[in-house]
Coordinates of C-alpha atoms and ligand atoms in Angstrom, one line a residue:
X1 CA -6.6 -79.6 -110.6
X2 CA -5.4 -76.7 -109.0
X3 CA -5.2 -76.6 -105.2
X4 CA -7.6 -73.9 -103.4
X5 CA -5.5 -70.9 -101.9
X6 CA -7.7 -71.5 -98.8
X7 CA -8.6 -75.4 -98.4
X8 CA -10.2 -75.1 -95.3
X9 CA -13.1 -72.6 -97.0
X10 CA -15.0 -74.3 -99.2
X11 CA -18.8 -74.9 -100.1
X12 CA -20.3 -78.0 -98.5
X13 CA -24.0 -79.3 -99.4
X14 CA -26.8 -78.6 -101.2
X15 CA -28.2 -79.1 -105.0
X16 CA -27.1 -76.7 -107.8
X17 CA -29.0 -73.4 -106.9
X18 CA -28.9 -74.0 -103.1
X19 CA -29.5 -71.3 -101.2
X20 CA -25.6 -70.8 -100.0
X21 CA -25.2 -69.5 -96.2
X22 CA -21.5 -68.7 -95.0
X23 CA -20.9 -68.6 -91.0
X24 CA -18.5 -66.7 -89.5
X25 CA -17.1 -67.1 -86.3
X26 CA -15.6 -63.7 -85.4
X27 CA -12.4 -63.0 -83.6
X28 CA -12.4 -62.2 -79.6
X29 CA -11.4 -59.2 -78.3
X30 CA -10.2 -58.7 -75.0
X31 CA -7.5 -58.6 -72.7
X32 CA -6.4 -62.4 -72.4
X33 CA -7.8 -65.3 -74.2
X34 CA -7.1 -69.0 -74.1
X35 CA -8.0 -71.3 -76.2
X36 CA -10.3 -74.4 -74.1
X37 CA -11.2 -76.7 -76.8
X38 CA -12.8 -73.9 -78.6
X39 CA -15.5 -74.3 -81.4
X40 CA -18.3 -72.1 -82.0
X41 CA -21.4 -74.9 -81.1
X42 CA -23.8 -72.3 -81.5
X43 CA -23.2 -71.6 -85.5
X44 CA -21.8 -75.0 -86.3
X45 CA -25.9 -76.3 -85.1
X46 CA -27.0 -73.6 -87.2
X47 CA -24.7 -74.6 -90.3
X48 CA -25.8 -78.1 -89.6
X49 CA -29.0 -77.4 -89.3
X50 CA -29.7 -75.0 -92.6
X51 CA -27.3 -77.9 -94.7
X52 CA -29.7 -80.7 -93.7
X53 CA -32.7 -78.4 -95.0
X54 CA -31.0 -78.5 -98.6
X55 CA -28.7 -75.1 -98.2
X56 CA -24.9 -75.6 -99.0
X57 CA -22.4 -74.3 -96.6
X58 CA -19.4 -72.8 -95.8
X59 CA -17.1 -71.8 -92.4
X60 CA -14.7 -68.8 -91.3
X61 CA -13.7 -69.8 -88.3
X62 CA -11.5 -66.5 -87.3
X63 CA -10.5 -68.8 -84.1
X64 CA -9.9 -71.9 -85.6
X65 CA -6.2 -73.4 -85.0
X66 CA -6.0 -76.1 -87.8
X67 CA -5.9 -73.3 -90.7
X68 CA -3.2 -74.2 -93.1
X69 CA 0.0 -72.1 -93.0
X70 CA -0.5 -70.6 -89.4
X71 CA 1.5 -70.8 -87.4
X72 CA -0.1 -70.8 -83.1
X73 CA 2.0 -69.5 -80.2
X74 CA 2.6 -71.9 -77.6
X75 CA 0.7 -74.9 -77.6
X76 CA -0.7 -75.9 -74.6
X77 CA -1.7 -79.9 -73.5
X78 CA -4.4 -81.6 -75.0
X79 CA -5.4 -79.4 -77.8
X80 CA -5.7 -76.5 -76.0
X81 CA -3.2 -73.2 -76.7
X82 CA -2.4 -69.8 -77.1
X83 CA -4.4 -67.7 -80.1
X84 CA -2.3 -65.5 -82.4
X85 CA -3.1 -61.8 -81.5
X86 CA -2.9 -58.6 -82.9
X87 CA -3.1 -55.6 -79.9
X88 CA -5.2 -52.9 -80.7
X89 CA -6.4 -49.4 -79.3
X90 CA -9.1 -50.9 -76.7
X91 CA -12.6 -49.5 -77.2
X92 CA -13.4 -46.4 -75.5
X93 CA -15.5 -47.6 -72.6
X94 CA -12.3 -49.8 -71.5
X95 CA -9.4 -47.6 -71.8
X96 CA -9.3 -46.0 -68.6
X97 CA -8.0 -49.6 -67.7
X98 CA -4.9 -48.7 -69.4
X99 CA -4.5 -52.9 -69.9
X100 CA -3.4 -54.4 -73.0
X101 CA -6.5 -55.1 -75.3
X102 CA -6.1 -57.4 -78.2
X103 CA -8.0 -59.5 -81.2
X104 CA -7.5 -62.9 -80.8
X105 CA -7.1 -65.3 -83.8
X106 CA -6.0 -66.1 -87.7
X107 CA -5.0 -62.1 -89.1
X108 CA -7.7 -59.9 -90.6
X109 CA -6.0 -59.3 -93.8
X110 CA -5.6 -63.1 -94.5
X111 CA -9.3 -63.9 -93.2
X112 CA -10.3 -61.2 -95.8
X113 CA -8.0 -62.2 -98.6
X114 CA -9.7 -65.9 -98.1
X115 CA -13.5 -64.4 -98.1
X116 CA -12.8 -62.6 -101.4
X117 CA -11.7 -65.7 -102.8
X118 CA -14.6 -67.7 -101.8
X119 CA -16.6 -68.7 -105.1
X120 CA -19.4 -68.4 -105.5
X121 CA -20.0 -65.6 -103.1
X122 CA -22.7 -66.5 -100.4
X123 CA -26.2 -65.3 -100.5
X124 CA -26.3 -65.6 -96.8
X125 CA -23.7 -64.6 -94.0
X126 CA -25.1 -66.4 -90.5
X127 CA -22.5 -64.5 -87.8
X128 CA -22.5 -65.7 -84.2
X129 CA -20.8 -63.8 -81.0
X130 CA -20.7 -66.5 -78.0
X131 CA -19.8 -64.0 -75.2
X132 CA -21.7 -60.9 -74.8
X133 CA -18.5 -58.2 -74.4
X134 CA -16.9 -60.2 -77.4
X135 CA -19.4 -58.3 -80.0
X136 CA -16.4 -55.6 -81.4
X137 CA -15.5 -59.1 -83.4
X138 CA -18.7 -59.8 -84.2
X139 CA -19.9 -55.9 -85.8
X140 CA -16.3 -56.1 -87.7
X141 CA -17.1 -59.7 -89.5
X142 CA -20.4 -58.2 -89.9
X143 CA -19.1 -55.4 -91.6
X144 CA -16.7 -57.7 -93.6
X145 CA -19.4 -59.0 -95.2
X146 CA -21.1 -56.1 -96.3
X147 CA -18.0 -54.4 -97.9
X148 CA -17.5 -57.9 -99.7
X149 CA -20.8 -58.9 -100.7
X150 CA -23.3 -55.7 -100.2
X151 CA -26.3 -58.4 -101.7
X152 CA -26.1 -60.8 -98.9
X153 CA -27.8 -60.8 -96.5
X154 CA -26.5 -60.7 -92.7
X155 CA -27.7 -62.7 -89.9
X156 CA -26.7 -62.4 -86.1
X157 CA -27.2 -65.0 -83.8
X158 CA -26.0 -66.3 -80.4
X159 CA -25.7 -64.8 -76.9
X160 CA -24.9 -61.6 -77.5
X161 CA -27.9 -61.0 -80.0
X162 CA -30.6 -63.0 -77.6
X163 CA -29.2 -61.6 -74.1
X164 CA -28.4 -58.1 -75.6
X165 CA -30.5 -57.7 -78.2
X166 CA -31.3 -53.7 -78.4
X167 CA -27.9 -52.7 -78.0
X168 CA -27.2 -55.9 -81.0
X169 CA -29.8 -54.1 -83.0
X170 CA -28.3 -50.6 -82.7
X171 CA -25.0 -51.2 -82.8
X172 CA -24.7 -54.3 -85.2
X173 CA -27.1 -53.5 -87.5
X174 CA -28.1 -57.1 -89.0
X175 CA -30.8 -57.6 -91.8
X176 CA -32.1 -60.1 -89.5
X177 CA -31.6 -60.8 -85.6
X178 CA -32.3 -63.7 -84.1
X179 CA -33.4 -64.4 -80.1
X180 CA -32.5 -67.7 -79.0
X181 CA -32.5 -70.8 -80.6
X182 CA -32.6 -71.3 -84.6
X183 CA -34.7 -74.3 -84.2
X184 CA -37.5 -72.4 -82.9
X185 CA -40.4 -72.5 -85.4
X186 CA -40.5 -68.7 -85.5
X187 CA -36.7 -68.6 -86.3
X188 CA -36.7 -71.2 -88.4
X189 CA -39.4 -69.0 -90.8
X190 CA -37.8 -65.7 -89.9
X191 CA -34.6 -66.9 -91.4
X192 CA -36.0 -68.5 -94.5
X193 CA -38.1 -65.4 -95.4
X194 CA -34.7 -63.1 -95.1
X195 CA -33.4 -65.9 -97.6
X196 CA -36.6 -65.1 -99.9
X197 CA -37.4 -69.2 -100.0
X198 CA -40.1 -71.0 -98.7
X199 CA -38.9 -72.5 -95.0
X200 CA -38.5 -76.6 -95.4
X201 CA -39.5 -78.6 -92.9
X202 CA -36.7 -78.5 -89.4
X203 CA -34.2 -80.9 -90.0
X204 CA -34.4 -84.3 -87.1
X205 CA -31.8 -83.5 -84.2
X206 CA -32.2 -79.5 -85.3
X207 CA -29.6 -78.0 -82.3
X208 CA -28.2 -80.9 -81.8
X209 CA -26.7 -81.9 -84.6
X210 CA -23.0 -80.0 -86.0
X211 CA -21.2 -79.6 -88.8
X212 CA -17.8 -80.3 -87.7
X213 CA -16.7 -82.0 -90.9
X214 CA -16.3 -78.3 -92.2
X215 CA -12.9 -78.0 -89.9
X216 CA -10.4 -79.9 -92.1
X217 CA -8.0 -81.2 -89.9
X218 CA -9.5 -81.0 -86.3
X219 CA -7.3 -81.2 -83.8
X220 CA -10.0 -81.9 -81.3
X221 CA -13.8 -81.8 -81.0
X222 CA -16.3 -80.7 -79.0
X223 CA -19.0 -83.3 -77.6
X224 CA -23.3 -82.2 -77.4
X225 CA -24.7 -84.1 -76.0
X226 CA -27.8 -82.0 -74.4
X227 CA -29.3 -78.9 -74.6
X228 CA -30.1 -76.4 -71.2
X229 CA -30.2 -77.0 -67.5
X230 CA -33.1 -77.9 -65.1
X231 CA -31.3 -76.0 -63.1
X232 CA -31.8 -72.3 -62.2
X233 CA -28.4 -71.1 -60.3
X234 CA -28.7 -66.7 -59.8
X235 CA -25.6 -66.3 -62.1
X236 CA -26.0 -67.7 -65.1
X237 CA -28.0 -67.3 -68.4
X238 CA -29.0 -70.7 -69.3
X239 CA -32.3 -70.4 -69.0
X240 CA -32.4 -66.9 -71.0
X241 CA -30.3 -69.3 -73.7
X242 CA -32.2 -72.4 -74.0
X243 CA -35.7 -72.4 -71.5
X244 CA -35.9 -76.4 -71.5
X245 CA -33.6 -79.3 -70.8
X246 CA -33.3 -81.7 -74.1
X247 CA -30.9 -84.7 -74.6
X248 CA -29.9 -86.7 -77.3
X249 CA -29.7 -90.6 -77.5
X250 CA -26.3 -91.7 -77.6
X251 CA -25.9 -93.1 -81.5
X252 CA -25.8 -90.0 -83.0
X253 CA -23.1 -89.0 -80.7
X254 CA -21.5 -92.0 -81.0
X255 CA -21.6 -91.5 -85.0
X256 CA -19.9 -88.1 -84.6
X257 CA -16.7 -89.2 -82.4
X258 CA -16.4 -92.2 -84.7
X259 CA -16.3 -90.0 -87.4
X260 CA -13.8 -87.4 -85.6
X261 CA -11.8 -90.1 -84.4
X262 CA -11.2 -91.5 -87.6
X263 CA -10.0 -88.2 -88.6
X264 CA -7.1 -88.7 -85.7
X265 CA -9.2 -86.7 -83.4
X266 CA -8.2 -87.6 -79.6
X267 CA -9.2 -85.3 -77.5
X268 CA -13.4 -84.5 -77.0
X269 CA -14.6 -81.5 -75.1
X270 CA -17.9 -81.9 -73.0
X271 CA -20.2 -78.8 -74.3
X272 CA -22.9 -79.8 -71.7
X273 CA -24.6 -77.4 -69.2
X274 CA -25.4 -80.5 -67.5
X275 CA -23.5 -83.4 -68.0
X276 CA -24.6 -85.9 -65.3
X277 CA -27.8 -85.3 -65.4
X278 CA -29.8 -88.3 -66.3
X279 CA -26.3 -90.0 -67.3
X280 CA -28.3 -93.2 -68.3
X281 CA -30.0 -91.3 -71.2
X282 CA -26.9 -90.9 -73.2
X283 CA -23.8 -90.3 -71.0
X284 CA -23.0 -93.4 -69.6
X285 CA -23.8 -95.5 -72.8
X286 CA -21.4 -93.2 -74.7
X287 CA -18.4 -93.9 -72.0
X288 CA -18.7 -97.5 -72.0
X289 CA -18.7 -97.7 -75.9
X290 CA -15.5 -94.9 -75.7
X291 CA -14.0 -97.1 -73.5
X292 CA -14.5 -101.0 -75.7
X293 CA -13.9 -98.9 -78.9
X294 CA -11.3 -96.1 -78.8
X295 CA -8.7 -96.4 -75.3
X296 CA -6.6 -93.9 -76.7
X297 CA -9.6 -91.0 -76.7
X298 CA -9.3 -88.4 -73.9
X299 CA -12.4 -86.3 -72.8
X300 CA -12.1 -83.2 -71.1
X301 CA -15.0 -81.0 -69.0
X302 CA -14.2 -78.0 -69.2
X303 CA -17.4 -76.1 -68.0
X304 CA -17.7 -77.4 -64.3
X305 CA -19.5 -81.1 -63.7
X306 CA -22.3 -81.1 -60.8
X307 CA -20.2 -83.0 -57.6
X308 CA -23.1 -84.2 -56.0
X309 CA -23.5 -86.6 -59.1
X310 CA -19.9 -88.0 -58.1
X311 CA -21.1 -91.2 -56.7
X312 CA -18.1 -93.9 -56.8
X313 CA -20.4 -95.5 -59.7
X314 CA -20.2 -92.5 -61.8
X315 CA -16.9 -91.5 -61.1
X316 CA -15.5 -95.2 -62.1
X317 CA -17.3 -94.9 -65.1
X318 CA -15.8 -91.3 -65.9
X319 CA -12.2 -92.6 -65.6
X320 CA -12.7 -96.0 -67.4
X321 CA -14.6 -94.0 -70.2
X322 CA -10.9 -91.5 -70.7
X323 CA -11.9 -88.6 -68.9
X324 CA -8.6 -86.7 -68.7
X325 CA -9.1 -83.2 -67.6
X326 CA -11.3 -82.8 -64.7
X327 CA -13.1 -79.6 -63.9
X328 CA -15.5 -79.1 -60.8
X329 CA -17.7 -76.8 -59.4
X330 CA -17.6 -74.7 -56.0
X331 CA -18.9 -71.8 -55.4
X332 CA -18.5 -71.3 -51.9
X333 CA -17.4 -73.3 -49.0
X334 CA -19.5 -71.4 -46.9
X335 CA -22.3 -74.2 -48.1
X336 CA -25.0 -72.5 -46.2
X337 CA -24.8 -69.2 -48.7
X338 CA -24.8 -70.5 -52.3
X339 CA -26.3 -69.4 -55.2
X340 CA -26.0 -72.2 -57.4
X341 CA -27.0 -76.3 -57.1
X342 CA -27.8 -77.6 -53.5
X343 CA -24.8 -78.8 -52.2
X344 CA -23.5 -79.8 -48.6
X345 CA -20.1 -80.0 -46.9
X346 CA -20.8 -84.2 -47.1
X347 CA -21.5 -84.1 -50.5
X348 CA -18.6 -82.0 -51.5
X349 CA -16.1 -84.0 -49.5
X350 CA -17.2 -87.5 -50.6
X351 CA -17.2 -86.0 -54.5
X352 CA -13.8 -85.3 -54.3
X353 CA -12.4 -88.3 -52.7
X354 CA -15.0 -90.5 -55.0
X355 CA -12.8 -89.0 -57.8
X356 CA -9.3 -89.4 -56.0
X357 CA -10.5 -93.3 -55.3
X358 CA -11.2 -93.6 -58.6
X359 CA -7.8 -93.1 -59.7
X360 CA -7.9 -89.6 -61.4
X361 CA -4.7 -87.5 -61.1
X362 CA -4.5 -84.6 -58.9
X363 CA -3.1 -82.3 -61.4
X364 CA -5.9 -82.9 -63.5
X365 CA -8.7 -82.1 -61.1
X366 CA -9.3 -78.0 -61.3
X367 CA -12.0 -76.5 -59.2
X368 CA -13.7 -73.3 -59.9
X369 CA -13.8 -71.2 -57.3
X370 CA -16.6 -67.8 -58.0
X371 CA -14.8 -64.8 -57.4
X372 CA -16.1 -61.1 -57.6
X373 CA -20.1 -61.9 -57.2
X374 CA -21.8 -58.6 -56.3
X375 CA -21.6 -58.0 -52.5
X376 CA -18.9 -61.1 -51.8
X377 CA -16.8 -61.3 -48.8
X378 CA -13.8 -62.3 -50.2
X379 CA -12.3 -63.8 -47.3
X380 CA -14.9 -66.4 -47.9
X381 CA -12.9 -67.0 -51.6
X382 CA -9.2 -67.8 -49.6
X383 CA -11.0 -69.8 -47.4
X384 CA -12.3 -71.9 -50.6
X385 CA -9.0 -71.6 -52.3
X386 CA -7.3 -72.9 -49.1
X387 CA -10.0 -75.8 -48.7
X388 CA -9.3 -76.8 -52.7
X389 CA -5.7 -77.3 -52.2
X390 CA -6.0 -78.7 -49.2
X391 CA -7.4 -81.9 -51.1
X392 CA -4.3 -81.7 -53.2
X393 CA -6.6 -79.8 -56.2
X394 CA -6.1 -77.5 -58.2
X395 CA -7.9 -74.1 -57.3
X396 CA -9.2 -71.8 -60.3
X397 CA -11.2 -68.5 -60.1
X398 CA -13.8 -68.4 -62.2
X399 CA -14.2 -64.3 -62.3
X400 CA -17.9 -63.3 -62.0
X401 CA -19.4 -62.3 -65.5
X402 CA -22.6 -60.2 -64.7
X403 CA -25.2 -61.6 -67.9
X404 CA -28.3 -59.9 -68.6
X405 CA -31.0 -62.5 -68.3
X406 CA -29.1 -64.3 -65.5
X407 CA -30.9 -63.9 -61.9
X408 CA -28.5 -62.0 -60.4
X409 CA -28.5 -59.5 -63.2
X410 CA -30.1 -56.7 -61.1
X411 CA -28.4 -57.0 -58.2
X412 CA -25.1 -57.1 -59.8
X413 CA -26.2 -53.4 -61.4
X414 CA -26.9 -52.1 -58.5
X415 CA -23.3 -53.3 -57.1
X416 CA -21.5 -52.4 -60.1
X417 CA -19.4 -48.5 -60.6
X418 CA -20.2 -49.8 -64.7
X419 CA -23.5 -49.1 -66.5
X420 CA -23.4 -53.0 -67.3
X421 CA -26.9 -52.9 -68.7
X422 CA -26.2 -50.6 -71.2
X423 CA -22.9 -51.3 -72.1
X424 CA -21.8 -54.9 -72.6
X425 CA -17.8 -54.4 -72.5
X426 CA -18.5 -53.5 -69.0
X427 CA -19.7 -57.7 -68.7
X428 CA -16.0 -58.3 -69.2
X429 CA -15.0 -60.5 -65.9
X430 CA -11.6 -58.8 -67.0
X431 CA -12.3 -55.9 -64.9
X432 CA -13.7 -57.7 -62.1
X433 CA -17.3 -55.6 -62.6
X434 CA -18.7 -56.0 -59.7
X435 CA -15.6 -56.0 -57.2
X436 CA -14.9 -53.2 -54.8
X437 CA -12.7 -50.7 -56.9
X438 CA -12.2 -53.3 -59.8
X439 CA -9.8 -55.0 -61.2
X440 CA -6.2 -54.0 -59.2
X441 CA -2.7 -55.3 -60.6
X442 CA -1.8 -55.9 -57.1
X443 CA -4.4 -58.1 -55.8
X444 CA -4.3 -60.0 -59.0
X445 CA -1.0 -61.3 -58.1
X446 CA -1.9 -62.1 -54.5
X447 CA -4.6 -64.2 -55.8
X448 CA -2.2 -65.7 -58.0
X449 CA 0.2 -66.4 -55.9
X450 CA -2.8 -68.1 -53.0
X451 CA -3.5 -70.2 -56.1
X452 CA -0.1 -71.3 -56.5
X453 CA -0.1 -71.8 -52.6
X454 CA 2.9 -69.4 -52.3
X455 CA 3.5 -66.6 -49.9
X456 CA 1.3 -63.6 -51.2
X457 CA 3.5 -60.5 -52.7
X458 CA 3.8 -57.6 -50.2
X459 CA 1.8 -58.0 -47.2
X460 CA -1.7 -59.1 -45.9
X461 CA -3.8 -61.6 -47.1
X462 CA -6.1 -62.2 -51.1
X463 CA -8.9 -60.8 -49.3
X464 CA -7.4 -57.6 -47.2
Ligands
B12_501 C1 -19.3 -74.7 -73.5 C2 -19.2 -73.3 -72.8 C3 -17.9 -72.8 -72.6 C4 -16.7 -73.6 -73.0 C5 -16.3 -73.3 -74.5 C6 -16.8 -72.0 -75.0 C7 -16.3 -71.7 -76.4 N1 -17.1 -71.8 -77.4 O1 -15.2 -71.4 -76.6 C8 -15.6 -73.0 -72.0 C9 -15.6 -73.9 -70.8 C10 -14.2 -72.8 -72.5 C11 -16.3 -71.7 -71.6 C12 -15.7 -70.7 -70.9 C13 -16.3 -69.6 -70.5 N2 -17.6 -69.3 -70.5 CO1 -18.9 -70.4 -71.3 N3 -20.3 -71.5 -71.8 C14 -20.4 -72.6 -72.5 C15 -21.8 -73.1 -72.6 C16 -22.1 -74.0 -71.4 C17 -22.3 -73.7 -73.8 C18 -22.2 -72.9 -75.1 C19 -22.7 -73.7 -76.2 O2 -21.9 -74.1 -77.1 N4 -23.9 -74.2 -76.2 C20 -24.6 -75.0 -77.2 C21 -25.0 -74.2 -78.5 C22 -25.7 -75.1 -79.5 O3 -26.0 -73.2 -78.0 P1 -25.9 -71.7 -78.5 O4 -24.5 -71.3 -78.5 O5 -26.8 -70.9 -77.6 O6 -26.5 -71.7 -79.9 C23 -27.9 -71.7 -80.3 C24 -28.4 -70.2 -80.3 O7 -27.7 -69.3 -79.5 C25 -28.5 -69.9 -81.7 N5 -27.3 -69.3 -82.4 C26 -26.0 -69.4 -82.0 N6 -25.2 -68.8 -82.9 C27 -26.0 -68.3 -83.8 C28 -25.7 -67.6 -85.0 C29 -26.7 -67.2 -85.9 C30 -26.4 -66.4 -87.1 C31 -28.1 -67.6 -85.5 C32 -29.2 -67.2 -86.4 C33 -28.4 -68.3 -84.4 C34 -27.3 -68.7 -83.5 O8 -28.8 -71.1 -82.3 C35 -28.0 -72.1 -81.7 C36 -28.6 -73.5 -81.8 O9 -29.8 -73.6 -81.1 C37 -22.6 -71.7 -72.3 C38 -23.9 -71.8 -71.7 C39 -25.0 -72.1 -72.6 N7 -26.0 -72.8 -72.2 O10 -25.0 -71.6 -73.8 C40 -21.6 -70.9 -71.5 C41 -21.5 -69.4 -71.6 C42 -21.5 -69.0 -73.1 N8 -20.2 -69.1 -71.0 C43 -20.2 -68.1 -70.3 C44 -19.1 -67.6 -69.5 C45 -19.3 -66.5 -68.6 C46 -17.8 -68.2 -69.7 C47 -16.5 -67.7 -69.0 C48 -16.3 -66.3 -69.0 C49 -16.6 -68.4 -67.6 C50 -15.6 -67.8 -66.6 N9 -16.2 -67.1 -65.6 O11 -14.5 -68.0 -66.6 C51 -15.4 -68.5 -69.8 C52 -14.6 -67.6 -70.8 C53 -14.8 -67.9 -72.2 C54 -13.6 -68.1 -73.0 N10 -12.5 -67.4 -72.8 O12 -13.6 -68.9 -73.9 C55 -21.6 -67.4 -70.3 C56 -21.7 -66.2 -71.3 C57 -21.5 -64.9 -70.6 C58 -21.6 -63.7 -71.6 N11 -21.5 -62.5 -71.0 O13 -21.9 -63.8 -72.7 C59 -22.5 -68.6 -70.7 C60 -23.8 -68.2 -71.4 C61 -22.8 -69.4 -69.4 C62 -23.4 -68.6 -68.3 N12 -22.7 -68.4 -67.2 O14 -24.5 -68.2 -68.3 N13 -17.7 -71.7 -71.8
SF4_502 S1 -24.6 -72.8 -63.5 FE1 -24.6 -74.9 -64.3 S2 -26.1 -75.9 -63.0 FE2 -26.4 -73.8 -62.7 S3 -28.1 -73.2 -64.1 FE3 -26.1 -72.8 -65.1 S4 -25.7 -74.6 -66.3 FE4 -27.3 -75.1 -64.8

């Protein structure tokens, strides 16, 4: 048998004359990008989803590190790394940054040479676009799969479709857009009348459920273990994304990492909005099993866990279960003028030294610090950064993305120079959006060096 050019595309799924649905994950464009554990949740719990309903399926992941033959720049610890990039001419709407702009991920020529080879061609193309300002990636696969297959037919889903979904409509030009959630039951028959077939019944565990087996060699996995936040906190979307709260029981999860593991998987990233919410549900049985069945596993958060849920119980049970990278959230340390979860000074403080007394290593403890919310004070960010390290912590800045269905929308286009609201680039926290005068070279490197807890460049302070 000859070997496939392109082993890591291939049909998956689905009786002879299944309905065949390819996903792309697009490339990113910006001006940095890093790879976190990346995997497009969004589209693998549509793929999952249309499979178990009888379709057969197939992934591009144009971000997807394991591809055969490709070689990534600088690998970083744990999985995590550099992407391959190609620079190009930035869009118009950015230029007059005059930064760097690039696509992130495997080459377009190579990503097209493998979808031209993919037989039989699909009758579906399901394309996803997880940050807002990231749609340029998401037009181009879209327009990838017209010139290769003008029949199929094209599907765009995800947050920049459900939080922008005019300017998706105009600009992308889908056969079929879809708001929110696939599991909905008006998605669900929305999509299966654009695939001309009666809509089968939703699949158990629809939006839960993912089809990582598509990634042939994983080198690590991302971890679902509930959908949305009872939470309401004025800068983020969550809500817009997914109205409820819903958590899974921990066998299925349990079935996944046993599976990923077995494929030499070690490292799991947390894809939770809430983690440590109702723990007992799913959470903490999964950690104790981690920790009897598979020491060697290490879990990483790397969207920000609630502190005020860092009791020494749950803490102990984080480290025994292999959490490795730790990240936290604080918006403020002026705790009397948040935005996000309730939390005091008291709370803070015994969170942190709850996880210090639990043995977890300083270096891996990052805190995110919100930077560039419309009408901050940013002398109120160095104080935070300055609090952070003074625990021994590691202090990031989370830059403030302004998202249209988030709270804070409004006011943050009222504070902005950018038409945000019309214009999605203009969400990139690159350019610091809602900042005084926008991103500046020189400030970047005084907050870089306050970070690093090194004398600031030049004179004055982060804030001046
Ligand atoms: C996990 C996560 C991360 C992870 C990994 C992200 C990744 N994939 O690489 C990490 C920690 C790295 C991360 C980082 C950031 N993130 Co983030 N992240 C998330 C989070 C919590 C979950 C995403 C997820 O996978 N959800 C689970 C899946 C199942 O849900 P879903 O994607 O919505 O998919 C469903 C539907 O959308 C739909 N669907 C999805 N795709 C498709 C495709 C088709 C064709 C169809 C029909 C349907 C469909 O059906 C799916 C199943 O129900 C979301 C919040 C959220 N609740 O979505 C924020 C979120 C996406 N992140 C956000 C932000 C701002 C960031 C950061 C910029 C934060 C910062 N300030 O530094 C960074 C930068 C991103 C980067 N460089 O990678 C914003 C998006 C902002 C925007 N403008 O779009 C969100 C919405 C959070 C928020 N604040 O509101 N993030
Ligand atoms: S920031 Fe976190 S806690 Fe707040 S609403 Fe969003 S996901 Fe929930």
């Amino acid at each position: 048998m000859t070997r496939p050019a392109y082993p890591n595309l291939a049909w998956s799924g689905g009786e002879p004359g299944a309905v065949r649905v390819l996903g792309i994950n697009p490339w990113i464009t910006d001006f940095a990008a890093f790879n976190l554990w990346s995997r497009p949740v969004g589209l693998l719990a549509c793929l999952s989803m249309v499979r178990d309903a009888g379709a057969s399926i197939a992934l591009m992941d144009c971000l997807d590190p394991t591809w055969e033959g490709v070689r990534w720049p600088r690998p970083g610890r744990y999985g995590t790394g550099h992407y391959p990039k190609q620079e190009l001419e930035p869009p118009k709407a950015l230029a007059f940054t005059g930064r760097r702009y690039s696509r992130y991920g495997l080459d377009r020529d190579m990503v097209r040479e493998a979808l031209a080879q993919l037989d039989p061609a699909p009758d579906a193309v399901m394309v996803s676009s997880v940050m807002t300002y990231w749609y340029p990636g998401a037009i181009n696969a879209l327009d990838l799969a017209r010139e290769l297959w003008p029949d199929a037919v094209r599907i765009l889903g995800g947050p920049y479709a459900t939080l922008c979904a005019d300017h998706a409509q105009r600009h992308a030009r889908p056969d079929l857009l879809v708001r929110g959630s696939l599991e909905t039951p008006e998605n669900w028959a929305q999509l299966w009348a654009a695939l001309g077939r009666i809509a089968p019944p939703l699949p158990e565990r629809a939006g839960l459920n993912l089809a990582l087996d598509l990634y042939n060699d994983p080198g690590y996995a991302p971890v679902l273990g509930s959908r949305g936040c009872p939470f309401s906190c004025d800068y983020c979307a969550s809500r817009a994304l997914y109205p409820g709260f819903t958590q899974s029981g921990p066998g299925p999860i349990l079935a996944l990492m046993e599976a990923e593991q077995a494929r030499g998987v070690r490292d799991f990233a947390f894809y939770d909005d809430a983690l440590l919410v109702a723990p007992d549900r799913w959470l903490w049985p999964v950690l104790d099993a981690v920790s009897d069945r598979w020491p060697q596993v290490r879990l990483h958060t790397p969207n920000a866990m609630h502190v005020r849920r860092l009791t020494p119980d749950a803490c102990g049970r984080l480290k025994r279960g292999g959490l490795t990278t730790v990240r936290l959230g604080l918006e403020t340390t002026d705790f009397d003028l948040r935005h996000d979860v309730k939390l005091t000074r008291r709370e803070w403080e015994d969170g942190a030294r709850n996880l210090v007394d639990a043995g977890f290593d300083l270096a891996d403890i990052g805190v995110y610090i919100l930077f560039g919310l419309p009408g901050q004070d940013l002398a109120r960010v160095e104080e935070a950064v300055r609090h952070v390290r003074g625990f021994g912590f590691r202090p990031h800045l989370a830059h403030y993305t302004p998202i249209p269905g988030s709270p804070m929308f409004e006011a943050a286009r009222q504070a902005s120079p950018y038409p945000i609201a019309e214009e999605p680039l203009f969400q990139n926290n690159s350019i610091w959006p809602c900042v005084p005068g926008g991103f500046d070279w020189d400030q970047a490197a005084r907050w870089k060096a306050l970070l690093q807890g090194l004398p600031a460049p030049g004179h004055g302070t982060a804030a001046d």
